Short mmCIF file of C-alpha atoms and ligand atoms in Angstrom, two decimals:
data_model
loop_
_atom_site.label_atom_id
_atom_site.label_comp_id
_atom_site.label_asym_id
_atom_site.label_seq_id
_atom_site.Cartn_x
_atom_site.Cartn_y
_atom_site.Cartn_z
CA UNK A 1 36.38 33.07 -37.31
CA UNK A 2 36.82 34.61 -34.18
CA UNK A 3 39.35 36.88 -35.77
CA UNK A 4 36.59 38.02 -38.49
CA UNK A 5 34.09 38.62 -36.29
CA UNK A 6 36.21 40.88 -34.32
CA UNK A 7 37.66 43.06 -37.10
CA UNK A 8 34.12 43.66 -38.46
CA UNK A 9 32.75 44.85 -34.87
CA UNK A 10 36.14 46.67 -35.00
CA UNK A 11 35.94 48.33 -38.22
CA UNK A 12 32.42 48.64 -38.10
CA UNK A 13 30.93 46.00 -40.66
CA UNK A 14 28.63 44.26 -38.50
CA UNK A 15 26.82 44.95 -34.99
CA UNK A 16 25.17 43.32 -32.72
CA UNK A 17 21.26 44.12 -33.04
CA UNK A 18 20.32 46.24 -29.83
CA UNK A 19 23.54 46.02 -28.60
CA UNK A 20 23.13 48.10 -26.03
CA UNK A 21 20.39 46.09 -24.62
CA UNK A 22 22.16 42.93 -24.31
CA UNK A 23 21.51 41.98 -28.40
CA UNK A 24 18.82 40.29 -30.20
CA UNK A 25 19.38 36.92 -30.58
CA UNK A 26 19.47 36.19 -34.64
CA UNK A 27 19.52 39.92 -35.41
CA UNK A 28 22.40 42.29 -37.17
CA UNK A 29 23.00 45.67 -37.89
CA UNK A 30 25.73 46.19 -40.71
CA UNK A 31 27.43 49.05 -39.69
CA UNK A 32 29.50 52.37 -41.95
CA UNK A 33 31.58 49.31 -43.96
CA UNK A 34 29.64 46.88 -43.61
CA UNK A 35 26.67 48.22 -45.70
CA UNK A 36 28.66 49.41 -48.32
CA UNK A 37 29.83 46.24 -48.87
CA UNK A 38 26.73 44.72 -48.86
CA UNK A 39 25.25 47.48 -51.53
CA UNK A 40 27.71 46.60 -54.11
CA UNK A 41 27.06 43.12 -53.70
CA UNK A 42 23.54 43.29 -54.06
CA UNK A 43 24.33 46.12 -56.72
CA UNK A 44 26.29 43.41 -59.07
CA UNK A 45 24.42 41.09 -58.41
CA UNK A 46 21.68 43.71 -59.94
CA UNK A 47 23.42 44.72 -62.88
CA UNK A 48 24.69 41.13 -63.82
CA UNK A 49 21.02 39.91 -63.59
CA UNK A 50 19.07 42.13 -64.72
CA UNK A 51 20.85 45.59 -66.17
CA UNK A 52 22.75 43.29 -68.82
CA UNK A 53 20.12 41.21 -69.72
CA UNK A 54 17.18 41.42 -72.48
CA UNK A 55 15.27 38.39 -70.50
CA UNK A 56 15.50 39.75 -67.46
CA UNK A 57 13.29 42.30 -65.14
CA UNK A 58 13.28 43.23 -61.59
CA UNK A 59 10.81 43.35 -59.35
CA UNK A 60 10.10 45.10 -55.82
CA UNK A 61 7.55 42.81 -53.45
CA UNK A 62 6.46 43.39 -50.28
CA UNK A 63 7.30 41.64 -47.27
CA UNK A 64 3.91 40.99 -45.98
CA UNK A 65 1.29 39.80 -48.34
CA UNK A 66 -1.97 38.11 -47.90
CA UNK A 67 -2.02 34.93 -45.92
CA UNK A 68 -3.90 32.93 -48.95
CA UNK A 69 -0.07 32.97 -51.06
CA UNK A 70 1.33 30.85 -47.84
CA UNK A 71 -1.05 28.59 -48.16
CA UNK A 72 -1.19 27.68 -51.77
CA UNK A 73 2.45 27.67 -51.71
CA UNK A 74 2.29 25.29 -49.30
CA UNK A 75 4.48 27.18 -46.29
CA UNK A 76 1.83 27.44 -43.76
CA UNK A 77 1.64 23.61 -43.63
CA UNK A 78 4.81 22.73 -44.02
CA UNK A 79 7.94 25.11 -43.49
CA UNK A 80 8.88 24.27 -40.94
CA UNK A 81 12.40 22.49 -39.09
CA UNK A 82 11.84 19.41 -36.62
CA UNK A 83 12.76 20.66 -32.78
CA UNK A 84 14.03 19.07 -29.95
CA UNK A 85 13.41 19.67 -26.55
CA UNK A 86 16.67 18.80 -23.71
CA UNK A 87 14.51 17.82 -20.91
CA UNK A 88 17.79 18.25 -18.56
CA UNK A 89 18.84 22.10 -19.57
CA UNK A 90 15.61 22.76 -21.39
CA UNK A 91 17.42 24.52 -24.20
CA UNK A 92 15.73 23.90 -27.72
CA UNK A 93 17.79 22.81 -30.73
CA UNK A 94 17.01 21.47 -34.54
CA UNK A 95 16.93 17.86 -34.47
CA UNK A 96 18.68 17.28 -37.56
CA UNK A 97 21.68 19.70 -36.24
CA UNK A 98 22.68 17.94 -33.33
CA UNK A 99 25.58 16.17 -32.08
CA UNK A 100 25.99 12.28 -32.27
CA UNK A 101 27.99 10.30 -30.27
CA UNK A 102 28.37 6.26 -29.99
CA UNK A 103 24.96 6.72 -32.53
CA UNK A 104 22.56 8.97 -30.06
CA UNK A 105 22.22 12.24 -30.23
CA UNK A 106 22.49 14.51 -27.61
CA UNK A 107 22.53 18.14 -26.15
CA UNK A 108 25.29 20.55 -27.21
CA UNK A 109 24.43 22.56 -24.31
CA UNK A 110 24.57 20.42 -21.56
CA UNK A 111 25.43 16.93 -23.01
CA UNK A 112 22.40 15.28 -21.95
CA UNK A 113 20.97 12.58 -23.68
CA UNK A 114 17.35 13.15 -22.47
CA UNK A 115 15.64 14.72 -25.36
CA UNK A 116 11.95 15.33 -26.63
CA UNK A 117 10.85 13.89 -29.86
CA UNK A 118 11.07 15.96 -32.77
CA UNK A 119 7.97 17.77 -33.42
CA UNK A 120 7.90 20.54 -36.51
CA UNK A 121 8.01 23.99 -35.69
CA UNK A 122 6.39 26.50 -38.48
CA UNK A 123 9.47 29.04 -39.15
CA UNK A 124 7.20 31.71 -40.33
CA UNK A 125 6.74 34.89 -37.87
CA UNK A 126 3.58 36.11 -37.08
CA UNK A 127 1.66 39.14 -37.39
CA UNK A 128 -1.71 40.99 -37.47
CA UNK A 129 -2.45 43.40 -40.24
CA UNK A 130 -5.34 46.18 -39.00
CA UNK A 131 -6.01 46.66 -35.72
CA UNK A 132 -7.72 43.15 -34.34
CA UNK A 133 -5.49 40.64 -33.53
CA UNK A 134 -7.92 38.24 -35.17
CA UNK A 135 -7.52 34.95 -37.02
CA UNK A 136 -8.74 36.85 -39.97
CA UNK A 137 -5.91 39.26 -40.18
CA UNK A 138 -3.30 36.89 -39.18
CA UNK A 139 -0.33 37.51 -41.94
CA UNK A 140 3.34 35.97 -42.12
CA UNK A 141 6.75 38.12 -42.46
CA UNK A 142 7.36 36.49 -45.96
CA UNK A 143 10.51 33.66 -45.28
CA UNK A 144 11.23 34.58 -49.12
CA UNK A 145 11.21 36.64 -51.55
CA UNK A 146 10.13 33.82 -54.22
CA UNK A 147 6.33 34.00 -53.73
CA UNK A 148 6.16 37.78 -55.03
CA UNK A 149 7.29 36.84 -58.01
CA UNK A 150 4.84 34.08 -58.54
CA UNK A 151 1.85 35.88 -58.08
CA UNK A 152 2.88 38.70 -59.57
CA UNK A 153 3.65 36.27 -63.01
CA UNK A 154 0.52 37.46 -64.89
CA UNK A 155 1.02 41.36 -64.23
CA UNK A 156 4.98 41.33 -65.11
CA UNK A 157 4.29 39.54 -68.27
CA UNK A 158 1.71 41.53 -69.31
CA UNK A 159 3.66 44.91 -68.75
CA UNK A 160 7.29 43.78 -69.61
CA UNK A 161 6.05 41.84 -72.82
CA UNK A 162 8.54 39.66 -72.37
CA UNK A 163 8.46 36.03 -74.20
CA UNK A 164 10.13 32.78 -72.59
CA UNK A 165 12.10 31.91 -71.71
CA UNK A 166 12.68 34.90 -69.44
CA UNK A 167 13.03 35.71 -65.71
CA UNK A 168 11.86 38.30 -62.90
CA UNK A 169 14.81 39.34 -60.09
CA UNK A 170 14.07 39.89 -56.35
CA UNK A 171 16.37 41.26 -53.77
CA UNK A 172 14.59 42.03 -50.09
CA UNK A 173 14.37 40.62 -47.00
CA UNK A 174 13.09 37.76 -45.86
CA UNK A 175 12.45 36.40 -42.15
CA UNK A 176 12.60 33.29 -40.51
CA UNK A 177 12.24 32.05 -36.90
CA UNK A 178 15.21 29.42 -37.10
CA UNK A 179 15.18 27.49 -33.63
CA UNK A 180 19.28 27.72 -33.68
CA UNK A 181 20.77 31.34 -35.15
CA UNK A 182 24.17 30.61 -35.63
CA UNK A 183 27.69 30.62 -36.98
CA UNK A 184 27.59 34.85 -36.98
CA UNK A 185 25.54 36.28 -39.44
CA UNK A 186 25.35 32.83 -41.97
CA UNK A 187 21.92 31.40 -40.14
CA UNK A 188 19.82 34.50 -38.46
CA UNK A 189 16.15 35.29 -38.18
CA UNK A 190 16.00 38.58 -40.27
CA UNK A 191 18.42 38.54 -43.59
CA UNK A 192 17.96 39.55 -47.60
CA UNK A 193 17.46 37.24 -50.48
CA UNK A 194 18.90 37.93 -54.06
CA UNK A 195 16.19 35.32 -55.95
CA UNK A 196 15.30 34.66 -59.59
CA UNK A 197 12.84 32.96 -61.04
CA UNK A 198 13.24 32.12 -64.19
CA UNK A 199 10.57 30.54 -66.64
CA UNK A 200 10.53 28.18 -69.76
CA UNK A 201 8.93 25.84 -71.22
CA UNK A 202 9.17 22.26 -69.68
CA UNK A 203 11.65 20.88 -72.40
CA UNK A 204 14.16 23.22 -71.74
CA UNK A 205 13.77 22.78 -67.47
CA UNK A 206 16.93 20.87 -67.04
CA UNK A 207 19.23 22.47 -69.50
CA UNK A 208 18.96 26.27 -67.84
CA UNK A 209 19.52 24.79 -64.34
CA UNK A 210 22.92 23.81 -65.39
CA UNK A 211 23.17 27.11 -67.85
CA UNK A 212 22.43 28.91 -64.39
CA UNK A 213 24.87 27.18 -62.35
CA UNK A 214 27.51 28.02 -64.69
CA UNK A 215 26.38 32.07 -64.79
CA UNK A 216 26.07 31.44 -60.50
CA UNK A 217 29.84 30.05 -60.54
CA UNK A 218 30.82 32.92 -62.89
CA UNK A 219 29.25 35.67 -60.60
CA UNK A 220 31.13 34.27 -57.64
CA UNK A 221 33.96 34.36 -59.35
CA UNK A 222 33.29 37.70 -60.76
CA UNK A 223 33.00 38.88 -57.16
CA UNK A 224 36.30 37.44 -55.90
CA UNK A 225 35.09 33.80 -54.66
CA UNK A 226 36.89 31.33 -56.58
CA UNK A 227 35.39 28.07 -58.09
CA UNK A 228 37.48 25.80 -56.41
CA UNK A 229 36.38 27.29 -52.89
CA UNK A 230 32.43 26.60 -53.87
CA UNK A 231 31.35 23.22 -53.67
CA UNK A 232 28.89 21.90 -55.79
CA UNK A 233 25.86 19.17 -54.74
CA UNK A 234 23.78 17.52 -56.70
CA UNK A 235 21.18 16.87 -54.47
CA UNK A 236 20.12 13.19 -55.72
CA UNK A 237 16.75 11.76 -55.91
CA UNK A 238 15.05 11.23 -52.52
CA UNK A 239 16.29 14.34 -50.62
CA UNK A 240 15.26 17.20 -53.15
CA UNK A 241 11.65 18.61 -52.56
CA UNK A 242 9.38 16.16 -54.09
CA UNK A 243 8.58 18.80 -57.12
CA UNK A 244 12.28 19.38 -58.19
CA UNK A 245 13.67 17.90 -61.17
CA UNK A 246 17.11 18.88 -60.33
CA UNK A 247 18.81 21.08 -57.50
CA UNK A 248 22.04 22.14 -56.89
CA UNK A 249 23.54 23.55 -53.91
CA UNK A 250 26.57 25.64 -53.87
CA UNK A 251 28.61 25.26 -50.67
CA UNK A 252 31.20 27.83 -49.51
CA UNK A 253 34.26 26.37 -47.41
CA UNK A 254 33.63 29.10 -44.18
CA UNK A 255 35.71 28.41 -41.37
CA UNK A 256 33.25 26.98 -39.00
CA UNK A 257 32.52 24.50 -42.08
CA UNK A 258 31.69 23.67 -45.65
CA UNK A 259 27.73 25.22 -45.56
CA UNK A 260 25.09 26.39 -47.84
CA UNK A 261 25.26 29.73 -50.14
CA UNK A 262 23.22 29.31 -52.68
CA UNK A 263 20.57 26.75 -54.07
CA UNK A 264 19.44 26.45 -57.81
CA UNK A 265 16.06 24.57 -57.87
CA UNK A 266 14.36 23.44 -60.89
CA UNK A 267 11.03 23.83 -59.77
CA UNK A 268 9.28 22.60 -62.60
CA UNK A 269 5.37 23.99 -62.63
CA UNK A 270 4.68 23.00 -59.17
CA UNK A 271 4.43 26.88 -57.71
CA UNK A 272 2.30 28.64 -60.67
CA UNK A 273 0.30 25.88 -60.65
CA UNK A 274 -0.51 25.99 -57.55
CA UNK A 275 -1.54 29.82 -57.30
CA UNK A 276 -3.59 28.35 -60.41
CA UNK A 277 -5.28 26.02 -58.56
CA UNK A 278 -5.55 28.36 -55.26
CA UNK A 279 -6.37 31.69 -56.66
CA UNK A 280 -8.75 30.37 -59.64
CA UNK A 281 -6.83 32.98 -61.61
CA UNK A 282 -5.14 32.17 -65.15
CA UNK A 283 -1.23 32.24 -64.75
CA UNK A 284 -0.97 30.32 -67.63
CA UNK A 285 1.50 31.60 -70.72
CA UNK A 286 0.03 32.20 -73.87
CA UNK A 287 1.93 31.43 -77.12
CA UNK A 288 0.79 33.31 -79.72
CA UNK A 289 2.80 32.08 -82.73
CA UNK A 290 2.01 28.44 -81.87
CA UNK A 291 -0.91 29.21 -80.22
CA UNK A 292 -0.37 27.03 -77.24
CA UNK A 293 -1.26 27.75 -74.21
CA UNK A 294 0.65 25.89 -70.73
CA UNK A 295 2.21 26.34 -67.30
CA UNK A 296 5.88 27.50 -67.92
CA UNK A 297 7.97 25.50 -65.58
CA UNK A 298 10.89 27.33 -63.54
CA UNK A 299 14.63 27.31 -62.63
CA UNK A 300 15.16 29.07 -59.21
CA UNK A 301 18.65 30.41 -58.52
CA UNK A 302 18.21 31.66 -54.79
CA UNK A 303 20.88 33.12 -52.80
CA UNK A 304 21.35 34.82 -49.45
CA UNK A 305 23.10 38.26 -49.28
CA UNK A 306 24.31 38.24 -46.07
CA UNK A 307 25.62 34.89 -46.36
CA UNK A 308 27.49 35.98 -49.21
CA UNK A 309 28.36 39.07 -47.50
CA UNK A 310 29.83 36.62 -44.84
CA UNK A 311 32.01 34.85 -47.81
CA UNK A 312 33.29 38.01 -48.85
CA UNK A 313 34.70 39.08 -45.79
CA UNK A 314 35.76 35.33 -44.92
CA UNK A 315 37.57 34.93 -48.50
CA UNK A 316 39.10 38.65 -48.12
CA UNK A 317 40.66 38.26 -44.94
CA UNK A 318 44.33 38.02 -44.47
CA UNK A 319 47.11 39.01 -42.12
CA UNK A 320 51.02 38.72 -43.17
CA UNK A 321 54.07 39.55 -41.19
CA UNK A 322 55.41 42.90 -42.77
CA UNK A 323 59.27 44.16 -42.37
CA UNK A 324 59.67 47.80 -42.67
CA UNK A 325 62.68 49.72 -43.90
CA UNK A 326 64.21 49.78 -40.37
CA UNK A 327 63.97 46.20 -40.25
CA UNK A 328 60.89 45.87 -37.67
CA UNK A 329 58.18 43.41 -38.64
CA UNK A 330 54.73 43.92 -37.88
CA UNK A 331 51.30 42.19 -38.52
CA UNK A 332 49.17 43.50 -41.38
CA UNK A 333 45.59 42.76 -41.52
CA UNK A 334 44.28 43.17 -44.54
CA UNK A 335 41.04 42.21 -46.08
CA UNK A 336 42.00 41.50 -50.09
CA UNK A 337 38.58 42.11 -51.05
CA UNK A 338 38.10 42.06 -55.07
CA UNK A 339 38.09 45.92 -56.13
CA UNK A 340 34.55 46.23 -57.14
CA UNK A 341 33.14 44.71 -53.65
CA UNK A 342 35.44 47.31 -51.56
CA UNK A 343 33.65 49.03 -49.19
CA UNK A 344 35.78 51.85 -49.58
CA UNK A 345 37.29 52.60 -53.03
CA UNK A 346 40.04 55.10 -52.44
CA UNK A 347 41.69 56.22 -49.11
CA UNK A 348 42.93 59.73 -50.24
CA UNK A 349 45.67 61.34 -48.04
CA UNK A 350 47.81 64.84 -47.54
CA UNK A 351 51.05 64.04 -46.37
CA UNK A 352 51.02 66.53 -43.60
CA UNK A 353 47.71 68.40 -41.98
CA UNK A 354 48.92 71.25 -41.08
CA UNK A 355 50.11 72.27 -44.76
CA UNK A 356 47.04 74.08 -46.16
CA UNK A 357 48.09 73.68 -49.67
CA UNK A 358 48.28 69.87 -49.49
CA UNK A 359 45.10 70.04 -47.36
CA UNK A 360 43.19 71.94 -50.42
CA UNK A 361 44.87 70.03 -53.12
CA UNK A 362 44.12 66.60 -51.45
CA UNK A 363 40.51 67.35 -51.32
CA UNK A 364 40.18 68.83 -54.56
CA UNK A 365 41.21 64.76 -55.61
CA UNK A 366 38.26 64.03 -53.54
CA UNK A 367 35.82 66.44 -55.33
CA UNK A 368 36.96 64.77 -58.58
CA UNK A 369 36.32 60.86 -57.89
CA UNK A 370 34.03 61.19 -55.55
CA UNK A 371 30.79 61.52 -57.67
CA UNK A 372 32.40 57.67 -59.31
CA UNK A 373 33.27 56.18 -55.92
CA UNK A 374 33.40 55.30 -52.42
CA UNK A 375 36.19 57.87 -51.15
CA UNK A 376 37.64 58.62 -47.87
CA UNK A 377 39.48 61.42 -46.79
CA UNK A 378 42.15 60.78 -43.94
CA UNK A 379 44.86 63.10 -42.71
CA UNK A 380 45.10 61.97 -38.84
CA UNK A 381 48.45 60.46 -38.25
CA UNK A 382 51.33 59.01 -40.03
CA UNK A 383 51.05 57.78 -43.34
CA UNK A 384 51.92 54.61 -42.51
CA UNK A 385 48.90 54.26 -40.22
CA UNK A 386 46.78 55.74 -42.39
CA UNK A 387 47.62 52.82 -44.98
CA UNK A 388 46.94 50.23 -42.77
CA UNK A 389 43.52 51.68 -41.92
CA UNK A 390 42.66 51.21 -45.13
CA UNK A 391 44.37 47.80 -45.30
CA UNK A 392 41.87 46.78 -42.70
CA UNK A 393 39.22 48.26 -43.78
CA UNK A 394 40.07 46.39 -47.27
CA UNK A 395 40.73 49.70 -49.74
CA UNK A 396 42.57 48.51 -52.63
CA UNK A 397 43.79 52.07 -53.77
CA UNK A 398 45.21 54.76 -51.84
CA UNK A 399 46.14 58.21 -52.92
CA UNK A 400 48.81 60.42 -51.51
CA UNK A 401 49.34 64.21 -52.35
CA UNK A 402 52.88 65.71 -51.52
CA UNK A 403 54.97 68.21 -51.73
CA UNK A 404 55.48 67.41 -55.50
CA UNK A 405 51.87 67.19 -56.47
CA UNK A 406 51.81 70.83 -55.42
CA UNK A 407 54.23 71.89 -57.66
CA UNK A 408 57.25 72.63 -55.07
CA UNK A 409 59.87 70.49 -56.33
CA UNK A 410 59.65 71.51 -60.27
CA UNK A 411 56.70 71.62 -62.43
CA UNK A 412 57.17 68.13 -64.24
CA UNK A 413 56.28 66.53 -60.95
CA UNK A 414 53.21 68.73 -60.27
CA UNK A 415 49.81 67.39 -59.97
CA UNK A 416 51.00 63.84 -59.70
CA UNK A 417 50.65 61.47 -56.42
CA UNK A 418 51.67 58.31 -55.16
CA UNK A 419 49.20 55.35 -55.81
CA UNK A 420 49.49 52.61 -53.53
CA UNK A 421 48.02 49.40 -54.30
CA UNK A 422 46.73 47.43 -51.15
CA UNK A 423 47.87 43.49 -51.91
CA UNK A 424 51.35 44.40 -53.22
CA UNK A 425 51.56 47.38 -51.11
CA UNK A 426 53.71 48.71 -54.48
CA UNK A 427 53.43 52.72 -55.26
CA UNK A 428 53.83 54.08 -57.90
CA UNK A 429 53.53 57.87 -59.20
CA UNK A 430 50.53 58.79 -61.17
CA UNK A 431 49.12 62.18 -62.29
CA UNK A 432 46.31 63.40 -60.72
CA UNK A 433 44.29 62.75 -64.25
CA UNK A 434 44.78 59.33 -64.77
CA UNK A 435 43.08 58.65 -61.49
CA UNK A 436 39.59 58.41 -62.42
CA UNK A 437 39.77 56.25 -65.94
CA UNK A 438 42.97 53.74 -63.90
CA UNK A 439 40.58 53.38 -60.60
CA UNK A 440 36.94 53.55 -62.74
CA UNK A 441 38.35 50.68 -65.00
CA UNK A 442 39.82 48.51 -61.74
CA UNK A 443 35.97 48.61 -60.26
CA UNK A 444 33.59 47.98 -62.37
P1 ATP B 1 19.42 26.13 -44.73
O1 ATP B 1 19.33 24.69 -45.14
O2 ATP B 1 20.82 26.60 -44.49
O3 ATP B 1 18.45 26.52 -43.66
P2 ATP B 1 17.69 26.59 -46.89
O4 ATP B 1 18.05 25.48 -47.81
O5 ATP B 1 16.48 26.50 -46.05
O6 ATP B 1 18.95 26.96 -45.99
P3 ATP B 1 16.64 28.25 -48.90
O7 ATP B 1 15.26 28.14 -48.44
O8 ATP B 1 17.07 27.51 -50.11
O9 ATP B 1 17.65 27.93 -47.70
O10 ATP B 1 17.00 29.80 -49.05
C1 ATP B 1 17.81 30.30 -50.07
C2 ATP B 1 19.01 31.06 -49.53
O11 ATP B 1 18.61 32.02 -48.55
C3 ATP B 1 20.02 30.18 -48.82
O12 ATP B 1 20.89 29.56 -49.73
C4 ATP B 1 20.73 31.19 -47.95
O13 ATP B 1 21.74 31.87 -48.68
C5 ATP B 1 19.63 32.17 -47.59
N1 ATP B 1 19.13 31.86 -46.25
C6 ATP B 1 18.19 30.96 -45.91
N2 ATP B 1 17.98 30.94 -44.58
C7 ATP B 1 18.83 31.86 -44.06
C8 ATP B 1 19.09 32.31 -42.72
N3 ATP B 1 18.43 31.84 -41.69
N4 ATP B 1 20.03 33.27 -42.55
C9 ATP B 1 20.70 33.78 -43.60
N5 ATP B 1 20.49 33.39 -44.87
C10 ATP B 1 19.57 32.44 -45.11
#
């Protein structure tokens, strides 16, 4: 882990929040790489859920809405984690994270064993909307995305025509105060959601959880996470939320641990109905060929971004001994991200700077892919370097231009360069017009 954490800081995928005043505990900046990895994740995860779809739409929420949804959906009361209190080091912890030893827990701080009892602490920051920092215009910073697209049922419905069952897509961000950040970016205070909601009829509940775990497991595989890396739980009876009907979590193996990615609730009718109950308003679906008239129940598939962010880079990283043609090994990091989450698409390259011809025809290679992709230009240093910058920074093409793509060593060689391909670190030659359709079709 440490390793990760110090090639993204290197390479500039993830900063410390404030850095230069000492950090924010629980709080990231993504950085050049890091947020260009995060947009095509969040960009898939778009397209595969709602572009591709007929019984799909998207919505946009905002973060803070009026303090009556987090009541009805039941937040203000009870979202909250049971804390702890070391009376020794006075450090504060979640009671059901900490250590255990000979059957008593104790401090991970200081080892005592002289705690506080749990009491709940309500995860949800605070804020005042307007000017008085009355009890009247107290409102949360939403800890999910979820409610949005509850109260916003009737409206999306009603404009998107759509019939069940069908589902509404969320991705924003979402804030909560967790007593422990931790374990790099996987647990912090401010992160993004990728949500659905999607709603059917009550018969059909339990079927389209497992249809959506199967269309989850697909996406992270589609992404470059295999299925035999996810665990899936079937949270049994007695530890789901007392409304669920079924909920699965999926469980990445990171290296600090086997820990939460996703969950897929099914939720049954327990949120509409209660912004039913709360808001007086009617939420209910209409069927108008069987002219019934009922509370669609719903399947929740709700992941974090940044935690799968964190897989990404996790499942991408690699380093291998290298030999070179003079027989000296060296260390290559590499991160084998899957070609469509690259940050960076194509490193393109003239062998030598100070030759303006393969300066102009190198960027003129630029000019053409760069409306389709993530380019970058490079011509500091030997090529070899330059390749292992990319390598690092996890680019799975890279482009050269030479003295033959310019022509100077007969014209049957002109306008072609060497490809290299990141895993196998193979080239081969390629002309300069079978760029675009080779690296379009490799990242889509
Ligand atoms: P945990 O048990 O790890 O606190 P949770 O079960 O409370 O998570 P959910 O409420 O189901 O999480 O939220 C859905 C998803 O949102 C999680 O699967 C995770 O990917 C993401 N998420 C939740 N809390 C955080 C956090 N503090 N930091 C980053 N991502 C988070």
């Amino acid at each position: 882990m440490e390793k990760i954490v110090s090639l993204c800081k290197r390479r500039g995928f993830i900063f410390q929040s404030s850095e230069i005043y000492g950090g924010l505990n629980g709080f990231w900046d993504f950085g050049p790489l890091g947020v260009e990895l995060k947009r095509n994740l969040k960009d898939f995860w778009w397209r595969r859920n709602v572009r591709e779809r007929d019984d799909m739409v998207g919505m946009d929420g905002s973060i803070i809405m009026n303090r009556a949804v987090w009541k009805a959906s039941g937040h203000e009361e009870t979202f909250s984690d049971p804390m702890v209190d070391c009376k020794s080091c006075k450090a504060r912890h979640r009671a059901d994270q900490l250590p255990e030893k000979d059957g008593t827990k104790y401090c991970p701080n200081c080892g005592s064993r002289d705690l506080t009892e749990p009491r709940a602490f309500n995860l949800m920051f605070k804020s005042y909307a307007g000017p008085l920092e009355s009890d009247d215009n107290l409102v949360y910073l939403r800890p999910e995305t979820a409610q949005a697209m509850f109260v916003q049922f009737r409206n999306v419905l009603d404009t998107s025509r759509q019939k069940l069952p069908f589902g509404i897509a969320q991705i924003g961000k979402a804030f909560r105060n967790e007593i422990n950040p931790r374990n790099y970016i996987f647990r912090s205070r401010e992160f993004e959601q990728m949500e659905i909601e999607y709603f059917c009829r009550a018969e059909d509940g339990l079927a389209l959880t497992d249809y959506w775990l199967e269309q989850r497991l697909k996406f992270y595989e589609d992404i470059g996470i295999p299925r035999d890396k996810i665990h899936v739980v079937d949270i049994p009876d007695g530890e789901r939320a007392f409304y669920s009907k079924k909920t699965y979590d999926l469980e990445y193996e990171f290296p600090f641990g086997v820990s939460e990615l996703e969950g897929i609730a099914y939720r049954t009718d327990y949120d509409l109905s209660r912004h039913i109950e709360a808001s007086g308003k009617p939420l209910e679906y209409h069927d108008q060929e069987k002219n019934e008239k009922f509370v669609p129940h719903v399947v929740e598939p709700s992941a974090g971004v940044d935690r799968t962010t964190l897989a990404l880079l996790c499942e991408a990283f690699d380093e291998e001994t290298v030999t070179d043609e003079n027989g000296k090994s060296e260390v290559r990091t590499v991160l084998r991200f899957h070609p469509r989450m690259a940050p960076i698409k194509v490193g393109i390259f003239p062998l030598l700077k100070n030759k303006p011809e393969l300066v102009a025809k190198a960027k003129e290679v630029v000019a053409k892919l760069r409306p389709h992709m993530a380019v970058s230009y490079d011509e500091a240093g030997a090529i070899g370097r330059r390749y292992r910058r990319q390598d690092e920074a996890g680019t799975p093409f890279c482009v050269t231009v030479d003295f033959d793509t310019v022509g100077e060593n007969g014209p049957e060689k002109a306008d072609t360069v060497t490809l290299r391909h990141r895993d196998s670190m193979q080239q081969e030659r390629v002309s300069i017009d079978e760029l675009l359709p080779r690296l379009a079709a490799a990242i889509l």
